[in-house]
């Protein structure tokens, strides 16, 4: 059973518009959530994170929202740029346990 | 970028042969991890280590073993490689402050393994 789910395998967005990537989780013990970005032939790179004591964290064009009651988080990218085209992984952990990853969403930003 | 290297970066081997992948870090991080990435499966944890000689199994540990004799090195061994182990393997490292929730992992560049 998947504890972290990314139900959209792919997403296409026009350059300059908002990209919204979604992630759902089932384990109520998760208290830390992260987004990673991955380009082909490279390792994933950390993008942004949020603790369960917050409902929003912003870093430049990237904002992560956490809805604990719905066990849902989302990543907003505004404005989207062609260089944002990549696979995005949602991840979660509880305390010091290893991260659990979703299957990823491939974002294509079209110029 | 975190100092993580993986070797080899590419390897082709035959079914039944042993294979060892190496992860080396220069960050002195306590935790090290091995993941595999496959289409439709995302990143799945194979094994991880929380200190020298301290390791534990992950989600997909069958057919794999690990060893960590030094802080900086974490080895992943496929005792007898099978075609189902064809994948891209990523090493990751992380560290924690006491009582903190810090859990950011830094990933290496990956090793592409093909088992024929």
Short mmCIF file of C-alpha atoms in Angstrom, two decimals:
data_model
loop_
_atom_site.label_atom_id
_atom_site.label_comp_id
_atom_site.label_asym_id
_atom_site.label_seq_id
_atom_site.Cartn_x
_atom_site.Cartn_y
_atom_site.Cartn_z
CA UNK A 1 0.00 0.00 0.00
CA UNK A 2 1.27 3.39 -0.98
CA UNK A 3 1.71 5.79 1.90
CA UNK A 4 2.52 8.70 -0.40
CA UNK A 5 0.55 9.10 -3.60
CA UNK A 6 1.02 11.37 -6.57
CA UNK A 7 -1.98 10.59 -8.69
CA UNK A 8 -1.01 12.65 -11.72
CA UNK A 9 1.84 11.01 -13.66
CA UNK A 10 2.23 14.08 -15.84
CA UNK A 11 1.26 17.74 -16.12
CA UNK A 12 1.68 20.28 -18.91
CA UNK A 13 1.60 24.01 -18.25
CA UNK A 14 2.20 27.09 -20.36
CA UNK A 15 5.22 29.21 -19.54
CA UNK A 16 4.32 32.01 -17.13
CA UNK A 17 1.28 30.23 -15.72
CA UNK A 18 0.95 28.46 -12.38
CA UNK A 19 1.93 24.81 -11.97
CA UNK A 20 0.19 22.90 -9.19
CA UNK A 21 1.47 19.49 -8.24
CA UNK A 22 -0.49 17.43 -5.76
CA UNK A 23 0.39 14.77 -3.23
CA UNK A 24 -1.72 12.74 -0.80
CA UNK A 25 -0.56 10.67 2.15
CA UNK A 26 -2.16 8.06 4.35
CA UNK A 27 0.14 7.86 7.39
CA UNK A 28 -1.04 10.32 10.03
CA UNK A 29 2.34 9.99 11.79
CA UNK A 30 4.15 11.83 9.00
CA UNK A 31 5.39 15.16 10.34
CA UNK A 32 7.76 16.40 7.68
CA UNK A 33 7.14 16.74 3.96
CA UNK A 34 9.51 17.51 1.12
CA UNK A 35 9.51 18.07 -2.61
CA UNK A 36 12.37 16.96 -4.81
CA UNK A 37 13.05 17.81 -8.43
CA UNK A 38 14.77 15.42 -10.81
CA UNK A 39 16.25 16.02 -14.22
CA UNK A 40 17.12 13.07 -16.51
CA UNK A 41 20.44 11.36 -15.73
CA UNK A 42 20.82 13.28 -12.47
CA UNK A 43 20.04 12.57 -8.85
CA UNK A 44 16.99 14.18 -7.21
CA UNK A 45 17.62 17.60 -5.69
CA UNK A 46 15.83 19.04 -2.70
CA UNK A 47 13.40 21.81 -3.55
CA UNK A 48 11.32 22.81 -0.54
CA UNK A 49 9.97 21.31 2.67
CA UNK A 50 7.31 21.89 5.28
CA UNK A 51 6.85 20.77 8.85
CA UNK A 52 3.48 19.56 10.09
CA UNK A 53 3.26 22.53 12.44
CA UNK A 54 2.91 24.84 9.43
CA UNK A 55 0.41 25.04 6.61
CA UNK A 56 2.48 27.02 4.15
CA UNK A 57 6.12 27.50 3.24
CA UNK A 58 7.36 29.78 0.51
CA UNK A 59 10.70 30.02 -1.25
CA UNK A 60 10.82 32.32 -4.22
CA UNK A 61 8.60 30.96 -6.99
CA UNK A 62 7.88 27.80 -5.01
CA UNK A 63 5.22 27.45 -2.32
CA UNK A 64 4.16 24.28 -0.54
CA UNK A 65 0.77 24.05 1.14
CA UNK A 66 -0.13 21.43 3.72
CA UNK A 67 -3.68 20.43 4.63
CA UNK A 68 -3.32 18.00 7.52
CA UNK A 69 -7.01 17.26 7.89
CA UNK A 70 -7.16 16.17 4.25
CA UNK A 71 -3.69 14.58 4.36
CA UNK A 72 -2.85 16.56 1.26
CA UNK A 73 -0.02 18.77 0.16
CA UNK A 74 0.58 20.72 -2.99
CA UNK A 75 3.48 22.48 -4.66
CA UNK A 76 2.77 25.72 -6.51
CA UNK A 77 5.25 27.11 -9.00
CA UNK A 78 4.58 30.68 -10.10
CA UNK A 79 5.46 31.69 -12.75
CA UNK A 80 6.40 28.44 -14.42
CA UNK A 81 9.53 28.46 -16.57
CA UNK A 82 10.81 25.97 -19.18
CA UNK A 83 13.69 25.09 -16.84
CA UNK A 84 11.12 23.80 -14.35
CA UNK A 85 10.39 20.87 -16.67
CA UNK A 86 11.40 17.83 -14.63
CA UNK A 87 9.99 15.01 -12.54
CA UNK A 88 8.82 16.14 -9.11
CA UNK A 89 8.74 13.75 -6.17
CA UNK A 90 6.77 14.27 -3.01
CA UNK A 91 8.27 12.67 0.14
CA UNK A 92 7.29 12.32 3.77
CA UNK A 93 8.79 11.11 7.01
CA UNK A 94 7.93 10.53 10.65
CA UNK A 95 10.59 11.55 13.14
CA UNK A 96 13.92 10.12 12.03
CA UNK A 97 12.53 7.43 9.74
CA UNK A 98 13.71 7.32 6.12
CA UNK A 99 11.76 9.32 3.59
CA UNK A 100 8.87 7.66 1.79
CA UNK A 101 8.52 8.86 -1.79
CA UNK A 102 5.62 9.12 -4.19
CA UNK A 103 5.93 7.86 -7.75
CA UNK A 104 6.54 11.30 -9.17
CA UNK A 105 4.84 13.75 -11.54
CA UNK A 106 6.47 14.77 -14.80
CA UNK A 107 6.01 18.51 -15.34
CA UNK A 108 6.37 19.94 -18.84
CA UNK A 109 6.45 23.71 -19.14
CA UNK A 110 5.69 24.73 -22.69
CA UNK A 111 7.19 27.93 -24.05
CA UNK B 1 26.25 20.48 -3.70
CA UNK B 2 26.72 17.79 -1.10
CA UNK B 3 29.87 15.71 -1.66
CA UNK B 4 28.42 12.39 -2.76
CA UNK B 5 29.91 10.19 -5.44
CA UNK B 6 28.77 6.86 -6.76
CA UNK B 7 30.82 4.28 -8.61
CA UNK B 8 30.54 2.92 -11.15
CA UNK B 9 28.16 5.30 -12.92
CA UNK B 10 27.21 2.67 -15.48
CA UNK B 11 27.50 -1.09 -15.39
CA UNK B 12 26.34 -3.96 -17.57
CA UNK B 13 26.53 -7.41 -16.09
CA UNK B 14 25.14 -10.88 -16.61
CA UNK B 15 22.54 -12.75 -14.61
CA UNK B 16 24.03 -14.62 -11.69
CA UNK B 17 27.12 -12.49 -11.24
CA UNK B 18 27.81 -10.54 -8.04
CA UNK B 19 27.81 -6.75 -8.28
CA UNK B 20 28.91 -4.13 -5.77
CA UNK B 21 28.00 -0.46 -6.00
CA UNK B 22 29.85 2.11 -3.93
CA UNK B 23 28.65 5.34 -2.40
CA UNK B 24 31.21 7.76 -0.97
CA UNK B 25 30.48 10.95 0.96
CA UNK B 26 32.68 13.75 2.22
CA UNK B 27 30.01 15.40 4.42
CA UNK B 28 30.47 13.21 7.49
CA UNK B 29 26.71 12.65 7.57
CA UNK B 30 25.50 9.90 9.87
CA UNK B 31 22.76 8.46 7.68
CA UNK B 32 23.20 6.85 4.28
CA UNK B 33 20.59 5.27 2.02
CA UNK B 34 20.29 3.19 -1.12
CA UNK B 35 17.25 3.66 -3.38
CA UNK B 36 16.29 2.27 -6.73
CA UNK B 37 14.26 4.17 -9.30
CA UNK B 38 12.07 2.34 -11.77
CA UNK B 39 9.37 3.59 -14.16
CA UNK B 40 6.00 3.61 -12.45
CA UNK B 41 7.52 3.03 -9.01
CA UNK B 42 9.31 6.22 -8.12
CA UNK B 43 12.08 5.94 -5.54
CA UNK B 44 12.04 2.86 -3.34
CA UNK B 45 14.29 2.35 -0.34
CA UNK B 46 16.51 -0.74 -0.43
CA UNK B 47 18.63 -0.44 2.73
CA UNK B 48 19.85 2.33 4.94
CA UNK B 49 22.50 2.91 7.56
CA UNK B 50 22.31 5.01 10.73
CA UNK B 51 25.96 4.62 11.64
CA UNK B 52 29.06 2.53 11.06
CA UNK B 53 28.08 -1.14 11.04
CA UNK B 54 24.43 -0.17 11.75
CA UNK B 55 22.10 -0.95 8.89
CA UNK B 56 18.43 -1.74 8.37
CA UNK B 57 16.19 -3.01 5.60
CA UNK B 58 13.97 -0.89 3.44
CA UNK B 59 10.95 -1.61 1.31
CA UNK B 60 12.70 -3.69 -1.39
CA UNK B 61 15.66 -5.33 0.35
CA UNK B 62 15.36 -8.89 -1.02
CA UNK B 63 18.39 -9.83 -3.11
CA UNK B 64 20.51 -6.97 -1.74
CA UNK B 65 22.98 -6.63 1.10
CA UNK B 66 24.88 -3.61 2.40
CA UNK B 67 27.92 -2.84 4.45
CA UNK B 68 29.26 0.26 6.12
CA UNK B 69 32.69 -0.10 7.67
CA UNK B 70 33.51 3.61 7.53
CA UNK B 71 31.38 6.73 7.91
CA UNK B 72 32.11 7.83 4.38
CA UNK B 73 31.41 4.60 2.47
CA UNK B 74 28.21 2.62 1.98
CA UNK B 75 28.34 -0.44 -0.27
CA UNK B 76 25.39 -2.12 -1.95
CA UNK B 77 25.90 -5.72 -3.09
CA UNK B 78 23.77 -7.81 -5.37
CA UNK B 79 24.89 -11.31 -4.45
CA UNK B 80 23.57 -12.87 -7.67
CA UNK B 81 22.20 -10.28 -10.06
CA UNK B 82 18.85 -10.87 -11.79
CA UNK B 83 17.21 -9.04 -14.67
CA UNK B 84 14.62 -7.60 -12.24
CA UNK B 85 17.47 -5.68 -10.61
CA UNK B 86 18.08 -3.68 -13.76
CA UNK B 87 17.47 -0.17 -12.48
CA UNK B 88 18.99 3.17 -11.60
CA UNK B 89 20.42 3.15 -8.10
CA UNK B 90 20.74 6.29 -6.01
CA UNK B 91 22.65 6.81 -2.83
CA UNK B 92 21.54 9.51 -0.41
CA UNK B 93 22.84 10.99 2.83
CA UNK B 94 21.31 12.96 5.66
CA UNK B 95 21.96 14.11 9.17
CA UNK B 96 19.88 15.08 12.17
CA UNK B 97 20.15 17.48 15.02
CA UNK B 98 19.12 16.08 18.37
CA UNK B 99 15.40 16.52 18.80
CA UNK B 100 15.07 18.15 15.40
CA UNK B 101 12.83 17.27 12.52
CA UNK B 102 15.50 17.94 9.94
CA UNK B 103 15.31 15.14 7.42
CA UNK B 104 16.53 16.56 4.15
CA UNK B 105 18.35 13.96 2.08
CA UNK B 106 21.00 14.75 -0.50
CA UNK B 107 21.31 12.40 -3.44
CA UNK B 108 24.22 11.17 -5.48
CA UNK B 109 24.27 11.18 -9.31
CA UNK B 110 23.09 7.58 -9.63
CA UNK B 111 24.37 4.30 -11.08
CA UNK B 112 22.64 2.78 -14.07
CA UNK B 113 22.82 -1.00 -13.79
CA UNK B 114 21.78 -3.36 -16.58
CA UNK B 115 21.56 -7.09 -15.90
CA UNK B 116 21.41 -9.16 -19.07
#
